[in-house]
mmCIF file of C-alpha atoms in Angstrom:
data_model
loop_
_atom_site.group_PDB
_atom_site.id
_atom_site.type_symbol
_atom_site.label_atom_id
_atom_site.label_comp_id
_atom_site.label_asym_id
_atom_site.label_seq_id
_atom_site.Cartn_x
_atom_site.Cartn_y
_atom_site.Cartn_z
ATOM 1 C CA MET H 1029 84.600 -24.400 -10.803
ATOM 2 C CA ARG H 1030 86.513 -24.761 -7.869
ATOM 3 C CA PRO H 1031 86.365 -27.831 -5.438
ATOM 4 C CA ALA H 1032 85.246 -27.822 -2.288
ATOM 5 C CA ALA H 1033 88.194 -29.058 0.014
ATOM 6 C CA PRO H 1034 86.238 -29.399 3.263
ATOM 7 C CA HIS H 1035 84.520 -31.839 1.718
ATOM 8 C CA THR H 1036 86.977 -34.034 -0.490
ATOM 9 C CA ASP H 1037 90.387 -34.365 0.968
ATOM 10 C CA THR H 1038 89.733 -37.017 2.890
ATOM 11 C CA LEU H 1039 87.127 -39.989 3.328
ATOM 12 C CA ASN H 1040 86.223 -41.832 6.002
ATOM 13 C CA ILE H 1041 85.744 -45.791 5.505
ATOM 14 C CA PHE H 1042 82.532 -45.594 5.442
ATOM 15 C CA GLU H 1043 82.348 -42.833 3.268
ATOM 16 C CA ARG H 1044 84.694 -44.924 0.683
ATOM 17 C CA TRP H 1045 82.534 -47.825 1.021
ATOM 18 C CA GLY H 1046 79.367 -45.670 0.649
ATOM 19 C CA LEU H 1047 81.141 -44.378 -2.829
ATOM 20 C CA ARG H 1048 82.013 -48.010 -3.902
ATOM 21 C CA TRP H 1049 78.485 -48.763 -3.689
ATOM 22 C CA MET H 1050 76.777 -45.631 -5.386
ATOM 23 C CA ARG H 1051 79.529 -46.414 -8.399
ATOM 24 C CA ARG H 1052 78.541 -49.685 -8.867
ATOM 25 C CA HIS H 1053 74.787 -49.042 -9.185
ATOM 26 C CA SER H 1054 75.887 -46.599 -11.773
ATOM 27 C CA ARG H 1055 75.193 -47.069 -15.315
ATOM 28 C CA ALA H 1056 77.875 -45.480 -17.836
ATOM 29 C CA ASP H 1057 75.127 -44.359 -20.690
ATOM 30 C CA GLN H 1058 73.297 -42.392 -18.476
ATOM 31 C CA PRO H 1059 72.063 -39.055 -20.184
ATOM 32 C CA ALA H 1060 73.721 -35.776 -19.021
ATOM 33 C CA LEU H 1061 72.978 -33.615 -16.026
ATOM 34 C CA SER H 1062 69.860 -31.457 -16.614
ATOM 35 C CA HIS H 1063 66.401 -30.765 -15.809
ATOM 36 C CA TRP H 1064 64.602 -33.484 -14.956
ATOM 37 C CA PRO H 1065 61.472 -34.247 -17.769
ATOM 38 C CA LYS H 1066 58.407 -35.659 -16.411
ATOM 39 C CA GLU H 1067 59.114 -39.240 -16.825
ATOM 40 C CA ILE H 1068 62.799 -38.955 -14.923
ATOM 41 C CA LEU H 1069 60.983 -37.429 -12.161
ATOM 42 C CA HIS H 1070 58.229 -39.828 -11.968
ATOM 43 C CA LYS H 1071 60.801 -43.010 -12.293
ATOM 44 C CA ILE H 1072 62.814 -41.043 -9.368
ATOM 45 C CA ARG H 1073 59.914 -40.797 -7.472
ATOM 46 C CA LYS H 1074 58.874 -44.418 -8.200
ATOM 47 C CA ILE H 1075 62.477 -45.578 -7.072
ATOM 48 C CA GLU H 1076 62.111 -43.516 -4.047
ATOM 49 C CA ARG H 1077 58.526 -44.819 -2.883
ATOM 50 C CA SER H 1078 59.848 -48.495 -3.021
ATOM 51 C CA THR H 1079 62.602 -47.884 -1.013
ATOM 52 C CA ILE H 1080 60.804 -46.775 1.613
ATOM 53 C CA ILE H 1081 58.306 -49.217 1.717
ATOM 54 C CA GLN H 1082 60.983 -52.027 1.773
ATOM 55 C CA ALA H 1083 62.534 -50.196 4.692
ATOM 56 C CA SER H 1084 58.812 -50.281 6.384
ATOM 57 C CA ILE H 1085 59.149 -54.096 6.085
ATOM 58 C CA LEU H 1086 62.443 -54.447 6.886
ATOM 59 C CA GLY H 1087 61.581 -52.690 10.240
ATOM 60 C CA ALA H 1088 58.736 -54.944 11.016
ATOM 61 C CA VAL H 1089 60.511 -58.129 10.634
ATOM 62 C CA SER H 1090 63.562 -56.898 12.716
ATOM 63 C CA GLY H 1091 60.764 -56.003 15.381
ATOM 64 C CA MET H 1092 59.197 -59.762 15.029
ATOM 65 C CA LEU H 1093 62.368 -61.244 15.111
ATOM 66 C CA PHE H 1094 63.300 -58.747 18.528
ATOM 67 C CA GLY H 1095 59.888 -60.219 19.542
ATOM 68 C CA VAL H 1096 60.325 -63.914 18.985
ATOM 69 C CA THR H 1097 64.119 -63.579 20.725
ATOM 70 C CA GLU H 1098 62.290 -61.654 23.932
ATOM 71 C CA MET H 1099 59.852 -64.562 24.059
ATOM 72 C CA GLY H 1100 61.832 -67.529 23.476
ATOM 73 C CA LEU H 1101 63.969 -66.268 26.033
ATOM 74 C CA GLU H 1102 61.265 -65.530 28.565
ATOM 75 C CA GLU H 1103 60.184 -68.920 28.174
ATOM 76 C CA TRP H 1104 63.697 -70.556 28.939
ATOM 77 C CA PHE H 1105 64.668 -68.353 31.503
ATOM 78 C CA GLY H 1106 61.225 -67.924 33.350
ATOM 79 C CA GLU H 1107 61.010 -65.250 35.727
ATOM 80 C CA ASP H 1108 64.524 -65.643 36.871
ATOM 81 C CA GLN H 1109 65.770 -63.003 34.324
ATOM 82 C CA GLY H 1110 69.118 -61.947 35.206
ATOM 83 C CA TRP H 1111 72.698 -61.151 33.610
ATOM 84 C CA LEU H 1112 73.143 -64.203 31.541
ATOM 85 C CA TYR H 1113 69.275 -63.895 30.537
ATOM 86 C CA TRP H 1114 70.438 -59.772 28.992
ATOM 87 C CA VAL H 1115 73.698 -61.160 27.912
ATOM 88 C CA ILE H 1116 72.216 -63.355 25.200
ATOM 89 C CA PHE H 1117 69.330 -60.951 24.240
ATOM 90 C CA SER H 1118 71.801 -58.199 24.034
ATOM 91 C CA ALA H 1119 74.012 -60.403 21.985
ATOM 92 C CA LEU H 1120 71.099 -61.231 19.456
ATOM 93 C CA GLY H 1121 69.704 -57.940 19.318
ATOM 94 C CA LEU H 1122 72.872 -56.930 18.305
ATOM 95 C CA VAL H 1123 72.807 -59.539 15.610
ATOM 96 C CA ILE H 1124 69.288 -58.457 13.906
ATOM 97 C CA SER H 1125 70.349 -54.908 14.443
ATOM 98 C CA GLY H 1126 73.424 -55.427 12.523
ATOM 99 C CA ALA H 1127 71.896 -57.458 9.877
ATOM 100 C CA GLU H 1128 69.135 -54.743 9.788
ATOM 101 C CA ILE H 1129 71.512 -51.918 9.012
ATOM 102 C CA ILE H 1130 73.493 -53.343 6.676
ATOM 103 C CA ILE H 1131 70.629 -54.649 4.434
ATOM 104 C CA LEU H 1132 68.949 -50.862 4.874
ATOM 105 C CA TYR H 1133 71.898 -49.196 4.137
ATOM 106 C CA TRP H 1134 72.749 -51.495 0.879
ATOM 107 C CA ARG H 1135 69.211 -50.496 -0.279
ATOM 108 C CA ILE H 1136 69.707 -46.828 0.085
ATOM 109 C CA PHE H 1137 72.967 -46.522 -2.061
ATOM 110 C CA ARG H 1138 71.365 -48.471 -4.436
ATOM 111 C CA THR H 1139 68.755 -45.972 -4.305
ATOM 112 C CA VAL H 1140 70.329 -43.242 -4.705
ATOM 113 C CA GLY H 1141 73.382 -44.281 -7.063
ATOM 114 C CA ARG H 1142 70.156 -44.950 -9.073
ATOM 115 C CA VAL H 1143 68.428 -41.488 -8.804
ATOM 116 C CA ALA H 1144 71.980 -40.118 -9.245
ATOM 117 C CA THR H 1145 72.154 -41.930 -12.244
ATOM 118 C CA GLN H 1146 68.497 -40.853 -13.876
ATOM 119 C CA ALA H 1147 69.650 -37.637 -13.333
ATOM 120 C CA GLY H 1148 72.770 -37.644 -15.019
ATOM 121 C CA LEU H 1149 75.123 -36.972 -12.211
ATOM 122 C CA ASP H 1150 78.233 -38.627 -13.370
ATOM 123 C CA ILE H 1151 79.267 -40.395 -10.401
ATOM 124 C CA ASP H 1152 82.997 -41.414 -12.055
ATOM 125 C CA ARG H 1153 84.062 -38.132 -12.529
ATOM 126 C CA ASP H 1154 86.647 -36.632 -10.287
ATOM 127 C CA ASP H 1155 86.155 -32.711 -10.640
ATOM 128 C CA VAL H 1156 82.601 -30.754 -8.753
ATOM 129 C CA GLU H 1157 80.178 -33.494 -9.690
ATOM 130 C CA ARG H 1158 82.835 -35.869 -7.376
ATOM 131 C CA MET H 1159 82.407 -33.366 -4.488
ATOM 132 C CA MET H 1160 78.621 -33.746 -5.053
ATOM 133 C CA VAL H 1161 78.806 -37.309 -4.963
ATOM 134 C CA LEU H 1162 80.529 -37.134 -1.801
ATOM 135 C CA GLY H 1163 77.559 -34.787 -0.267
ATOM 136 C CA LEU H 1164 75.435 -37.685 -1.790
ATOM 137 C CA SER H 1165 77.697 -40.490 0.215
ATOM 138 C CA ARG H 1166 76.991 -38.665 3.580
ATOM 139 C CA ALA H 1167 73.552 -38.429 2.812
ATOM 140 C CA ALA H 1168 73.024 -42.519 2.254
ATOM 141 C CA LEU H 1169 74.879 -43.004 5.497
ATOM 142 C CA ASP H 1170 72.890 -40.296 7.813
ATOM 143 C CA MET H 1171 76.321 -38.593 7.858
ATOM 144 C CA PRO H 1172 75.815 -34.904 9.416
ATOM 145 C CA ASN H 1173 77.935 -32.484 6.892
ATOM 146 C CA PRO H 1174 81.192 -31.668 7.688
ATOM 147 C CA ARG H 1175 81.838 -29.077 10.657
ATOM 148 C CA ALA H 1176 84.329 -27.678 8.743
ATOM 149 C CA ALA H 1177 84.661 -23.714 6.909
ATOM 150 C CA PHE H 1178 84.581 -23.594 3.764
ATOM 151 C CA HIS H 1179 85.919 -20.480 1.086
ATOM 152 C CA GLY H 1180 85.575 -18.263 3.916
ATOM 153 C CA VAL H 1181 83.047 -19.089 5.480
ATOM 154 C CA ASP H 1182 82.006 -21.170 8.672
ATOM 155 C CA PRO H 1183 78.040 -21.586 8.932
ATOM 156 C CA TYR H 1184 78.852 -22.982 12.577
ATOM 157 C CA SER H 1185 80.126 -19.617 13.669
ATOM 158 C CA ARG H 1186 77.160 -18.895 15.710
ATOM 159 C CA LEU H 1187 76.142 -22.429 16.550
ATOM 160 C CA PRO H 1188 76.408 -23.041 20.403
ATOM 161 C CA ARG H 1189 78.432 -26.509 20.283
ATOM 162 C CA TRP H 1190 75.967 -27.799 22.964
ATOM 163 C CA LYS H 1191 73.211 -27.479 19.775
ATOM 164 C CA LEU H 1192 75.195 -29.939 17.554
ATOM 165 C CA LEU H 1193 75.652 -32.524 20.541
ATOM 166 C CA MET H 1194 72.369 -32.693 21.456
ATOM 167 C CA TYR H 1195 70.719 -32.553 18.008
ATOM 168 C CA THR H 1196 73.850 -35.854 17.224
ATOM 169 C CA ILE H 1197 72.148 -37.494 20.887
ATOM 170 C CA PHE H 1198 68.583 -37.221 19.984
ATOM 171 C CA TYR H 1199 68.653 -38.873 16.532
ATOM 172 C CA ARG H 1200 70.967 -41.377 17.491
ATOM 173 C CA LEU H 1201 68.892 -42.425 20.603
ATOM 174 C CA LYS H 1202 64.898 -41.776 19.162
ATOM 175 C CA VAL H 1203 64.499 -45.141 17.524
ATOM 176 C CA GLY H 1204 65.289 -47.572 20.837
ATOM 177 C CA ALA H 1205 63.933 -44.402 23.237
ATOM 178 C CA THR H 1206 60.551 -44.644 21.507
ATOM 179 C CA SER H 1207 60.494 -48.022 21.196
ATOM 180 C CA MET H 1208 61.391 -48.775 24.992
ATOM 181 C CA VAL H 1209 59.045 -46.312 26.458
ATOM 182 C CA LEU H 1210 56.314 -48.150 24.049
ATOM 183 C CA ARG H 1211 57.067 -51.393 25.774
ATOM 184 C CA VAL H 1212 56.817 -49.665 29.257
ATOM 185 C CA ILE H 1213 53.480 -48.192 28.414
ATOM 186 C CA LEU H 1214 51.964 -51.465 27.306
ATOM 187 C CA ARG H 1215 53.695 -52.999 30.591
ATOM 188 C CA ARG H 1216 51.302 -50.769 32.579
ATOM 189 C CA VAL H 1217 48.249 -51.056 29.977
ATOM 190 C CA LEU H 1218 48.222 -54.891 29.372
ATOM 191 C CA ALA H 1219 47.750 -56.136 32.760
ATOM 192 C CA ARG H 1220 46.149 -59.345 31.703
ATOM 193 C CA ALA H 1221 48.404 -61.964 31.380
ATOM 194 C CA ALA H 1222 46.914 -62.864 27.990
ATOM 195 C CA LEU H 1223 47.776 -59.785 26.491
ATOM 196 C CA ARG H 1224 51.166 -59.492 27.760
ATOM 197 C CA SER H 1225 52.194 -61.791 25.643
ATOM 198 C CA LEU H 1226 51.423 -59.542 23.126
ATOM 199 C CA ILE H 1227 54.571 -56.903 24.842
ATOM 200 C CA PRO H 1228 57.454 -58.042 22.760
ATOM 201 C CA PHE H 1229 55.700 -57.440 19.568
ATOM 202 C CA ALA H 1230 55.238 -53.583 20.400
ATOM 203 C CA ALA H 1231 58.366 -52.580 18.517
ATOM 204 C CA ILE H 1232 57.279 -53.480 15.291
ATOM 205 C CA GLY H 1233 55.240 -50.785 14.382
ATOM 206 C CA VAL H 1234 57.777 -48.267 15.579
ATOM 207 C CA PHE H 1235 60.508 -49.994 13.799
ATOM 208 C CA ALA H 1236 58.494 -50.232 10.825
ATOM 209 C CA PHE H 1237 57.298 -46.287 11.261
ATOM 210 C CA TRP H 1238 61.064 -44.816 12.227
ATOM 211 C CA ASN H 1239 62.371 -47.195 9.058
ATOM 212 C CA ALA H 1240 60.409 -45.308 6.518
ATOM 213 C CA LEU H 1241 60.545 -42.170 8.521
ATOM 214 C CA ILE H 1242 64.350 -42.272 8.379
ATOM 215 C CA THR H 1243 64.596 -43.676 4.771
ATOM 216 C CA TYR H 1244 62.503 -40.716 3.259
ATOM 217 C CA TRP H 1245 64.760 -38.309 5.343
ATOM 218 C CA ILE H 1246 67.668 -39.784 3.890
ATOM 219 C CA LEU H 1247 66.402 -40.145 0.275
ATOM 220 C CA ARG H 1248 65.071 -36.605 0.672
ATOM 221 C CA GLN H 1249 68.568 -34.721 1.597
ATOM 222 C CA ALA H 1250 70.061 -36.996 -1.499
ATOM 223 C CA ARG H 1251 67.800 -35.946 -3.850
ATOM 224 C CA ILE H 1252 68.547 -32.100 -2.711
ATOM 225 C CA ARG H 1253 72.140 -33.035 -3.224
ATOM 226 C CA ILE H 1254 71.919 -34.400 -6.759
ATOM 227 C CA ALA H 1255 68.975 -31.691 -8.174
ATOM 228 C CA GLY H 1256 71.470 -28.942 -6.321
ATOM 229 C CA PRO H 1257 74.193 -28.357 -9.562
ATOM 230 C CA VAL H 1258 71.021 -27.806 -11.912
ATOM 231 C CA ALA H 1259 69.911 -25.292 -10.427
ATOM 232 C CA ILE H 1260 73.323 -23.801 -9.638
ATOM 233 C CA ARG H 1261 74.017 -24.007 -13.392
ATOM 234 C CA ASP H 1262 70.915 -22.005 -13.936
ATOM 235 C CA LEU H 1263 71.622 -19.451 -11.076
ATOM 236 C CA GLU H 1264 74.726 -18.767 -12.868
ATOM 237 C CA ALA H 1265 73.292 -18.459 -16.475
ATOM 238 C CA ILE H 1266 70.560 -16.364 -14.531
ATOM 239 C CA THR H 1267 73.200 -13.749 -13.166
ATOM 240 C CA LYS H 1268 76.420 -13.795 -15.297
ATOM 241 C CA GLU H 1269 75.711 -11.381 -17.675
ATOM 242 C CA ASP H 1270 74.186 -8.368 -14.598
ATOM 243 C CA GLY H 1271 77.044 -9.655 -12.384
ATOM 244 C CA GLU H 1272 79.577 -8.982 -15.146
ATOM 245 C CA SER H 1273 78.365 -5.685 -15.047
ATOM 246 C CA LEU H 1274 79.433 -4.504 -11.427
ATOM 247 C CA ASP H 1275 83.003 -3.758 -10.026
ATOM 248 C CA GLN H 1276 84.656 -5.819 -7.873
ATOM 249 C CA SER H 1277 83.561 -4.226 -4.720
ATOM 250 C CA GLN H 1278 80.165 -4.984 -5.524
ATOM 251 C CA LYS H 1279 80.501 -8.344 -6.324
ATOM 252 C CA GLU H 1280 81.919 -8.494 -3.138
ATOM 253 C CA VAL H 1281 79.420 -7.347 -1.118
ATOM 254 C CA LEU H 1282 77.036 -9.780 -2.993
ATOM 255 C CA TYR H 1283 79.312 -12.725 -1.743
ATOM 256 C CA MET H 1284 79.164 -11.562 1.710
ATOM 257 C CA ALA H 1285 75.297 -11.655 1.341
ATOM 258 C CA VAL H 1286 75.231 -15.175 -0.214
ATOM 259 C CA ALA H 1287 77.791 -16.079 2.647
ATOM 260 C CA GLU H 1288 75.281 -14.140 5.507
ATOM 261 C CA SER H 1289 72.654 -16.488 4.292
ATOM 262 C CA VAL H 1290 74.570 -19.668 4.892
ATOM 263 C CA VAL H 1291 76.143 -18.459 7.895
ATOM 264 C CA ARG H 1292 72.335 -18.544 8.851
ATOM 265 C CA SER H 1293 71.822 -21.579 7.282
ATOM 266 C CA GLN H 1294 74.155 -23.296 9.937
ATOM 267 C CA ASP H 1295 74.700 -26.008 7.261
ATOM 268 C CA ALA H 1296 78.087 -26.480 5.320
ATOM 269 C CA HIS H 1297 75.884 -28.019 2.874
ATOM 270 C CA PRO H 1298 76.991 -28.775 -0.514
ATOM 271 C CA ASN H 1299 74.971 -27.050 -2.347
ATOM 272 C CA TYR H 1300 76.620 -24.105 -0.658
ATOM 273 C CA VAL H 1301 79.969 -25.303 -0.605
ATOM 274 C CA LEU H 1302 79.759 -25.247 -4.618
ATOM 275 C CA LEU H 1303 77.905 -21.831 -4.957
ATOM 276 C CA LEU H 1304 80.118 -20.236 -3.165
ATOM 277 C CA GLY H 1305 83.225 -21.597 -5.193
ATOM 278 C CA GLN H 1306 81.552 -20.858 -8.359
ATOM 279 C CA LEU H 1307 81.006 -17.413 -7.370
ATOM 280 C CA LEU H 1308 84.832 -17.431 -6.151
ATOM 281 C CA GLU H 1309 85.971 -18.433 -9.642
ATOM 282 C CA ARG H 1310 83.198 -16.546 -11.721
ATOM 283 C CA TRP H 1311 83.808 -13.392 -10.105
ATOM 284 C CA LYS H 1312 87.728 -13.845 -9.578
ATOM 285 C CA LEU H 1313 87.255 -13.090 -6.102
ATOM 286 C CA ASP H 1314 90.151 -14.160 -3.400
ATOM 287 C CA LYS H 1315 88.317 -15.410 -0.425
ATOM 288 C CA GLY H 1316 91.338 -14.059 2.071
ATOM 289 C CA GLU H 1317 90.416 -10.462 0.646
ATOM 290 C CA VAL H 1318 86.536 -10.674 1.318
ATOM 291 C CA ARG H 1319 86.863 -10.161 4.854
ATOM 292 C CA GLY H 1320 83.893 -8.058 5.892
ATOM 293 C CA GLU H 1321 80.769 -9.292 7.570
ATOM 294 C CA TRP H 1322 77.160 -8.486 6.398
ATOM 295 C CA ARG H 1323 75.975 -5.701 8.394
ATOM 296 C CA GLU H 1324 73.245 -2.820 8.689
ATOM 297 C CA GLY H 1325 73.695 -0.387 6.354
ATOM 298 C CA VAL H 1326 75.882 -2.356 3.831
ATOM 299 C CA LEU H 1327 73.486 -2.119 1.319
ATOM 300 C CA ASN H 1328 73.521 1.596 1.511
ATOM 301 C CA GLU H 1329 77.033 1.757 1.419
ATOM 302 C CA SER H 1330 77.588 -0.422 -1.404
ATOM 303 C CA LYS H 1331 75.589 1.921 -4.180
ATOM 304 C CA LEU H 1332 74.765 -1.705 -6.276
ATOM 305 C CA GLY H 1333 72.581 0.401 -8.450
ATOM 306 C CA LYS H 1334 69.053 -1.608 -9.963
ATOM 307 C CA THR H 1335 71.068 -4.017 -11.729
ATOM 308 C CA GLY H 1336 72.733 -5.202 -8.712
ATOM 309 C CA LYS H 1337 69.603 -5.091 -6.529
ATOM 310 C CA LYS H 1338 68.334 -7.083 -8.942
ATOM 311 C CA THR H 1339 71.555 -9.891 -8.909
ATOM 312 C CA LEU H 1340 71.343 -9.477 -5.044
ATOM 313 C CA LEU H 1341 67.724 -10.813 -4.705
ATOM 314 C CA ARG H 1342 68.031 -13.399 -7.383
ATOM 315 C CA MET H 1343 71.076 -15.111 -5.654
ATOM 316 C CA LEU H 1344 69.526 -14.782 -2.066
ATOM 317 C CA ILE H 1345 66.304 -16.462 -2.825
ATOM 318 C CA ALA H 1346 68.298 -18.917 -4.587
ATOM 319 C CA THR H 1347 70.881 -19.433 -1.876
ATOM 320 C CA THR H 1348 67.401 -19.389 0.648
ATOM 321 C CA ILE H 1349 66.624 -23.077 -1.024
ATOM 322 C CA LEU H 1350 69.416 -24.782 -2.243
ATOM 323 C CA ARG H 1351 69.565 -27.069 0.992
ATOM 324 C CA GLY H 1352 65.818 -28.379 0.479
ATOM 325 C CA SER H 1353 64.544 -26.427 3.555
ATOM 326 C CA SER H 1354 65.385 -23.048 4.755
ATOM 327 C CA ARG H 1355 65.733 -21.552 8.412
ATOM 328 C CA ARG H 1356 63.942 -19.148 9.601
ATOM 329 C CA ALA H 1357 66.931 -17.271 10.039
ATOM 330 C CA GLN H 1358 67.475 -17.364 6.583
ATOM 331 C CA ARG H 1359 64.277 -16.098 5.627
ATOM 332 C CA VAL H 1360 64.483 -13.430 7.935
ATOM 333 C CA PHE H 1361 67.376 -12.260 6.123
ATOM 334 C CA LEU H 1362 65.803 -12.191 2.638
ATOM 335 C CA GLU H 1363 62.528 -10.602 3.488
ATOM 336 C CA GLU H 1364 65.131 -7.573 5.418
ATOM 337 C CA THR H 1365 67.286 -7.229 2.410
ATOM 338 C CA ALA H 1366 64.387 -7.384 0.394
ATOM 339 C CA ARG H 1367 62.608 -4.861 2.481
ATOM 340 C CA ASP H 1368 65.340 -2.796 2.373
ATOM 341 C CA LEU H 1369 65.643 -2.759 -1.221
ATOM 342 C CA GLY H 1370 61.665 -1.889 -1.253
ATOM 343 C CA ARG H 1371 60.483 -5.110 -2.653
ATOM 344 C CA GLY H 1372 58.358 -7.584 -0.431
ATOM 345 C CA ILE H 1373 58.489 -11.564 -0.494
ATOM 346 C CA ASP H 1374 56.245 -14.028 -1.560
ATOM 347 C CA LYS H 1375 55.796 -17.061 0.882
ATOM 348 C CA GLY H 1376 53.925 -19.266 -1.500
ATOM 349 C CA ALA H 1377 56.097 -17.943 -4.264
ATOM 350 C CA LEU H 1378 59.174 -19.039 -2.441
ATOM 351 C CA LYS H 1379 58.203 -22.344 -1.341
ATOM 352 C CA SER H 1380 56.937 -23.229 -5.172
ATOM 353 C CA LEU H 1381 60.187 -22.851 -6.276
ATOM 354 C CA GLN H 1382 61.823 -24.541 -3.723
ATOM 355 C CA SER H 1383 59.522 -27.262 -4.617
ATOM 356 C CA GLY H 1384 60.693 -27.074 -8.454
ATOM 357 C CA VAL H 1385 64.488 -27.039 -7.141
ATOM 358 C CA TYR H 1386 63.445 -30.187 -5.207
ATOM 359 C CA ASP H 1387 61.964 -31.558 -8.549
ATOM 360 C CA GLY H 1388 64.461 -31.061 -10.283
ATOM 361 C CA GLN H 1389 63.546 -28.440 -12.583
ATOM 362 C CA GLY H 1390 66.242 -25.652 -12.007
ATOM 363 C CA LEU H 1391 65.648 -22.108 -11.678
ATOM 364 C CA GLU H 1392 64.128 -19.872 -14.367
ATOM 365 C CA ALA H 1393 64.781 -16.006 -14.037
ATOM 366 C CA SER H 1394 60.928 -15.029 -14.279
ATOM 367 C CA GLN H 1395 60.627 -17.783 -11.491
ATOM 368 C CA ILE H 1396 62.687 -16.018 -9.376
ATOM 369 C CA ASP H 1397 61.874 -12.129 -9.694
ATOM 370 C CA ALA H 1398 58.145 -13.752 -8.875
ATOM 371 C CA VAL H 1399 58.734 -14.566 -5.529
ATOM 372 C CA THR H 1400 59.354 -10.341 -5.169
ATOM 373 C CA SER H 1401 56.652 -8.035 -5.075
ATOM 374 C CA GLN H 1402 56.690 -3.834 -5.132
ATOM 375 C CA ALA H 1403 56.512 -3.366 -1.155
ATOM 376 C CA SER H 1404 53.113 -1.377 -0.512
#
C-alpha cells in the first residue's frame, strides 16, 4: 500500500514525543493485526474505562488544588486582591495545570499504546501501519488531522476557514469558560458568607467531568484508527474480484465516488488516507489523471453494470462509517446514490455495521449488503 505523505513526511516535537511514548508501552510479542476476539475487546474496554476514571480523579484533584490555592491566597491577601494576588494565583495555576496535562497525556499515551498492542497494530513498523500510528499520536495529543489534501482529494475544499477557526477556539476554551461561568453563577446564588467559602471548590466537578469526557473522546478517536486497517483489509478482500472485472474508466468512477464521500466528511482521517492510497495502488490509478468530480448523472454515463453498482454501494457504505461517526452530508450522498441505483438504506443496519467496525470486528459482505434494500 502507498504511504500517506501528508501524514508521514514531517513530525512536530509533540508527535515525536507521543510516538516515542507509545512505542515504549508496546510489546514485542503482540498478536497479528486481525479481528478482535471477545477477550481482546473486553481487555481494551477495561483499559479504556480505567483510564477515563483515572482522568476524572485527576481532574477532581486539580480542581481541589485550585480551590485550596484560591482560599489560601484570599486568606493571605484578604479583600485587597490586587495585581500581586493575580500574578501569584496565575503562576500557581499554571504549575497545577501543567502537571495535570503532563500526567493526563502520559496516561493516555500509555493506554493508546496498550490498546494498539492488544489489537495487533505494530508500532515499530515503517510502512502503512506507521501512518496509522502517527494518526494515533495525533489522536492521543488531541490534535486535529492535517489540513492537507491527499491522493488528489482535499476534504476541506468546501469547508469555510472561519468554521475551522471557530471549532478550534471553542474546544480550547470550553473547560476554562465552563469553570468561570459556574463560579460566577455560584457567587450570585451563594450569597451567605458561610456558603461562599465553597466557591473555590466549585470547579472540582467541572474539571473531573471534562477530563473524563475529553479522555473518552480521545480514546474513541484512537480506537477507530486502530480498528480501521482491519475493516479496510476486509473491504479489499470483499471487493477485489468484482473490482478487477471493471474497466479503468469504471474504476475511476468508483474512486471519484469514494473521494466525494471523503470530501463530504470534511476530515483528512487516517483511515481515508489508507483507503484511497490502497485503491490507487490496487487499481493502478494515477491520482493526477482522476480529475473529475462527482456530479449528477455520472452513474448513468459510467454504465457500471450490476457488478459495478454492487461494488460502488459496498465501498460507499464502508467509507461512510470508516471515521467512526459519519457526517450528515455523507449519509445524504449515500442515500442519494442508493436511490439512483434503485436501492434504499437501512439506517439501523448502517449504525450496527459502524459499531462493529469500532469494536474491531471488521466488515463482512453480508453485513454490508444488509444495509441496502430494494427501493419500494
